[in-house]
């Protein structure tokens, strides 16, 4: 017995109904691919492909360094940045970002400004005295390989605004806070004192290898 809907007298599905069904199936397929990954045998159709279209890196300038970097500190900070809007619940307007920032801070001593008065040597070249400026800490440098956002919560209006933003869900604000907190931690970590101690040891070893028996290094 023929039970096909195409038999004479059977009701036929309108053309727009068939298009709607096809679109629904296509939409479901896209959702499944986005949720579970490409179907077997269709990886080339739905898979992502990355292309690096960056131009060559350009050398802007070269700066000669007249300093001795004597110590480097590794730091990590967890930044919890929340922005609220007055009179609106967080679900409507507001953001909260939890970010792990990891970076380094270097401690160094400037040697370029040393003059004749900074170094004194006795007549038989057995004693040397060196006066140096105090060690300085550089600004924190975040490591992109070890820094990451743990979670991002955004209100409805913020999500809509991201659709028209050149930098949706940007992390610049939390990165600046991470650098600020790491710089503060570096100042209280004793890194500058460690840099001066290492600089003293380096100069003492260098001058003793040149025949000096007594080496004095001071900071001012």
GROMACS .gro file of N, CA and C in nm, residues 151-213:
model
  189
  151UNK      N    1   3.761   3.470   3.484
  151UNK     CA    2   3.618   3.482   3.455
  151UNK      C    3   3.584   3.626   3.421
  152UNK      N    4   3.479   3.641   3.339
  152UNK     CA    5   3.428   3.772   3.301
  152UNK      C    6   3.277   3.770   3.312
  153UNK      N    7   3.223   3.860   3.390
  153UNK     CA    8   3.078   3.873   3.406
  153UNK      C    9   3.036   4.011   3.356
  154UNK      N   10   2.938   4.012   3.266
  154UNK     CA   11   2.893   4.139   3.207
  154UNK      C   12   2.742   4.145   3.208
  155UNK      N   13   2.692   4.266   3.231
  155UNK     CA   14   2.549   4.287   3.227
  155UNK      C   15   2.496   4.288   3.084
  156UNK      N   16   2.363   4.288   3.073
  156UNK     CA   17   2.301   4.281   2.940
  156UNK      C   18   2.343   4.399   2.853
  157UNK      N   19   2.340   4.520   2.908
  157UNK     CA   20   2.377   4.637   2.828
  157UNK      C   21   2.523   4.634   2.788
  158UNK      N   22   2.608   4.581   2.874
  158UNK     CA   23   2.750   4.571   2.840
  158UNK      C   24   2.772   4.471   2.727
  159UNK      N   25   2.698   4.362   2.727
  159UNK     CA   26   2.710   4.264   2.619
  159UNK      C   27   2.664   4.323   2.486
  160UNK      N   28   2.557   4.400   2.491
  160UNK     CA   29   2.510   4.465   2.368
  160UNK      C   30   2.613   4.567   2.320
  161UNK      N   31   2.672   4.642   2.413
  161UNK     CA   32   2.773   4.740   2.375
  161UNK      C   33   2.896   4.677   2.314
  162UNK      N   34   2.930   4.555   2.356
  162UNK     CA   35   3.046   4.486   2.299
  162UNK      C   36   3.027   4.455   2.152
  163UNK      N   37   2.901   4.443   2.109
  163UNK     CA   38   2.875   4.415   1.967
  163UNK      C   39   2.920   4.529   1.878
  164UNK      N   40   2.925   4.651   1.933
  164UNK     CA   41   2.961   4.769   1.854
  164UNK      C   42   3.097   4.825   1.897
  165UNK      N   43   3.171   4.750   1.976
  165UNK     CA   44   3.300   4.797   2.025
  165UNK      C   45   3.413   4.742   1.941
  166UNK      N   46   3.519   4.824   1.924
  166UNK     CA   47   3.638   4.778   1.853
  166UNK      C   48   3.722   4.683   1.938
  167UNK      N   49   3.701   4.686   2.070
  167UNK     CA   50   3.777   4.600   2.161
  167UNK      C   51   3.682   4.540   2.263
  168UNK      N   52   3.598   4.444   2.220
  168UNK     CA   53   3.501   4.387   2.313
  168UNK      C   54   3.569   4.311   2.425
  169UNK      N   55   3.514   4.330   2.546
  169UNK     CA   56   3.565   4.260   2.665
  169UNK      C   57   3.716   4.278   2.680
  170UNK      N   58   3.765   4.401   2.654
  170UNK     CA   59   3.907   4.426   2.664
  170UNK      C   60   3.959   4.409   2.806
  171UNK      N   61   4.087   4.375   2.818
  171UNK     CA   62   4.148   4.348   2.948
  171UNK      C   63   4.248   4.456   2.986
  172UNK      N   64   4.244   4.571   2.918
  172UNK     CA   65   4.343   4.674   2.944
  172UNK      C   66   4.335   4.726   3.087
  173UNK      N   67   4.214   4.743   3.139
  173UNK     CA   68   4.198   4.797   3.274
  173UNK      C   69   4.256   4.703   3.380
  174UNK      N   70   4.228   4.573   3.369
  174UNK     CA   71   4.281   4.479   3.468
  174UNK      C   72   4.431   4.461   3.451
  175UNK      N   73   4.480   4.472   3.330
  175UNK     CA   74   4.624   4.462   3.309
  175UNK      C   75   4.697   4.579   3.373
  176UNK      N   76   4.641   4.699   3.362
  176UNK     CA   77   4.702   4.815   3.428
  176UNK      C   78   4.703   4.798   3.579
  177UNK      N   79   4.593   4.746   3.633
  177UNK     CA   80   4.588   4.723   3.777
  177UNK      C   81   4.690   4.617   3.819
  178UNK      N   82   4.705   4.514   3.738
  178UNK     CA   83   4.803   4.410   3.769
  178UNK      C   84   4.944   4.468   3.774
  179UNK      N   85   4.979   4.551   3.676
  179UNK     CA   86   5.111   4.616   3.675
  179UNK      C   87   5.128   4.704   3.798
  180UNK      N   88   5.023   4.778   3.834
  180UNK     CA   89   5.030   4.866   3.951
  180UNK      C   90   5.055   4.787   4.079
  181UNK      N   91   4.980   4.679   4.098
  181UNK     CA   92   4.995   4.599   4.219
  181UNK      C   93   5.132   4.530   4.224
  182UNK      N   94   5.181   4.484   4.109
  182UNK     CA   95   5.312   4.419   4.107
  182UNK      C   96   5.422   4.520   4.139
  183UNK      N   97   5.411   4.642   4.086
  183UNK     CA   98   5.510   4.745   4.118
  183UNK      C   99   5.511   4.776   4.268
  184UNK      N  100   5.392   4.782   4.327
  184UNK     CA  101   5.383   4.808   4.471
  184UNK      C  102   5.445   4.694   4.550
  185UNK      N  103   5.419   4.571   4.508
  185UNK     CA  104   5.477   4.457   4.578
  185UNK      C  105   5.629   4.454   4.564
  186UNK      N  106   5.680   4.495   4.448
  186UNK     CA  107   5.824   4.494   4.425
  186UNK      C  108   5.894   4.594   4.517
  187UNK      N  109   5.831   4.711   4.540
  187UNK     CA  110   5.892   4.812   4.626
  187UNK      C  111   5.905   4.763   4.770
  188UNK      N  112   5.816   4.675   4.811
  188UNK     CA  113   5.819   4.626   4.949
  188UNK      C  114   5.886   4.489   4.963
  189UNK      N  115   5.943   4.439   4.854
  189UNK     CA  116   5.998   4.303   4.855
  189UNK      C  117   6.146   4.296   4.889
  190UNK      N  118   6.213   4.410   4.896
  190UNK     CA  119   6.357   4.409   4.918
  190UNK      C  120   6.436   4.382   4.792
  191UNK      N  121   6.372   4.397   4.677
  191UNK     CA  122   6.440   4.370   4.550
  191UNK      C  123   6.551   4.471   4.524
  192UNK      N  124   6.528   4.598   4.558
  192UNK     CA  125   6.632   4.700   4.536
  192UNK      C  126   6.754   4.671   4.622
  193UNK      N  127   6.734   4.633   4.746
  193UNK     CA  128   6.846   4.600   4.834
  193UNK      C  129   6.922   4.478   4.780
  194UNK      N  130   6.848   4.381   4.727
  194UNK     CA  131   6.914   4.264   4.669
  194UNK      C  132   6.997   4.303   4.547
  195UNK      N  133   6.947   4.397   4.467
  195UNK     CA  134   7.021   4.443   4.350
  195UNK      C  135   7.152   4.510   4.391
  196UNK      N  136   7.149   4.592   4.497
  196UNK     CA  137   7.271   4.656   4.544
  196UNK      C  138   7.370   4.553   4.598
  197UNK      N  139   7.320   4.454   4.669
  197UNK     CA  140   7.409   4.350   4.722
  197UNK      C  141   7.476   4.273   4.610
  198UNK      N  142   7.399   4.240   4.505
  198UNK     CA  143   7.458   4.166   4.393
  198UNK      C  144   7.555   4.253   4.314
  199UNK      N  145   7.526   4.382   4.301
  199UNK     CA  146   7.618   4.472   4.232
  199UNK      C  147   7.750   4.483   4.307
  200UNK      N  148   7.741   4.493   4.438
  200UNK     CA  149   7.862   4.499   4.521
  200UNK      C  150   7.947   4.374   4.503
  201UNK      N  151   7.880   4.258   4.505
  201UNK     CA  152   7.954   4.132   4.489
  201UNK      C  153   8.019   4.124   4.351
  202UNK      N  154   7.951   4.172   4.249
  202UNK     CA  155   8.007   4.169   4.114
  202UNK      C  156   8.131   4.256   4.104
  203UNK      N  157   8.124   4.380   4.157
  203UNK     CA  158   8.237   4.471   4.148
  203UNK      C  159   8.354   4.423   4.233
  204UNK      N  160   8.324   4.369   4.350
  204UNK     CA  161   8.432   4.317   4.434
  204UNK      C  162   8.506   4.203   4.364
  205UNK      N  163   8.430   4.112   4.304
  205UNK     CA  164   8.495   4.002   4.234
  205UNK      C  165   8.575   4.049   4.114
  206UNK      N  166   8.521   4.148   4.040
  206UNK     CA  167   8.591   4.199   3.923
  206UNK      C  168   8.722   4.268   3.961
  207UNK      N  169   8.717   4.356   4.062
  207UNK     CA  170   8.836   4.432   4.099
  207UNK      C  171   8.940   4.344   4.169
  208UNK      N  172   8.895   4.248   4.245
  208UNK     CA  173   8.991   4.157   4.309
  208UNK      C  174   9.065   4.073   4.205
  209UNK      N  175   8.995   4.040   4.096
  209UNK     CA  176   9.062   3.965   3.990
  209UNK      C  177   9.167   4.049   3.919
  210UNK      N  178   9.156   4.182   3.933
  210UNK     CA  179   9.253   4.273   3.872
  210UNK      C  180   9.367   4.307   3.968
  211UNK      N  181   9.367   4.249   4.087
  211UNK     CA  182   9.478   4.270   4.179
  211UNK      C  183   9.447   4.356   4.299
  212UNK      N  184   9.328   4.412   4.307
  212UNK     CA  185   9.293   4.494   4.424
  212UNK      C  186   9.259   4.402   4.541
  213UNK      N  187   9.319   4.432   4.657
  213UNK     CA  188   9.297   4.348   4.774
  213UNK      C  189   9.184   4.400   4.863
   0.00000   0.00000   0.00000
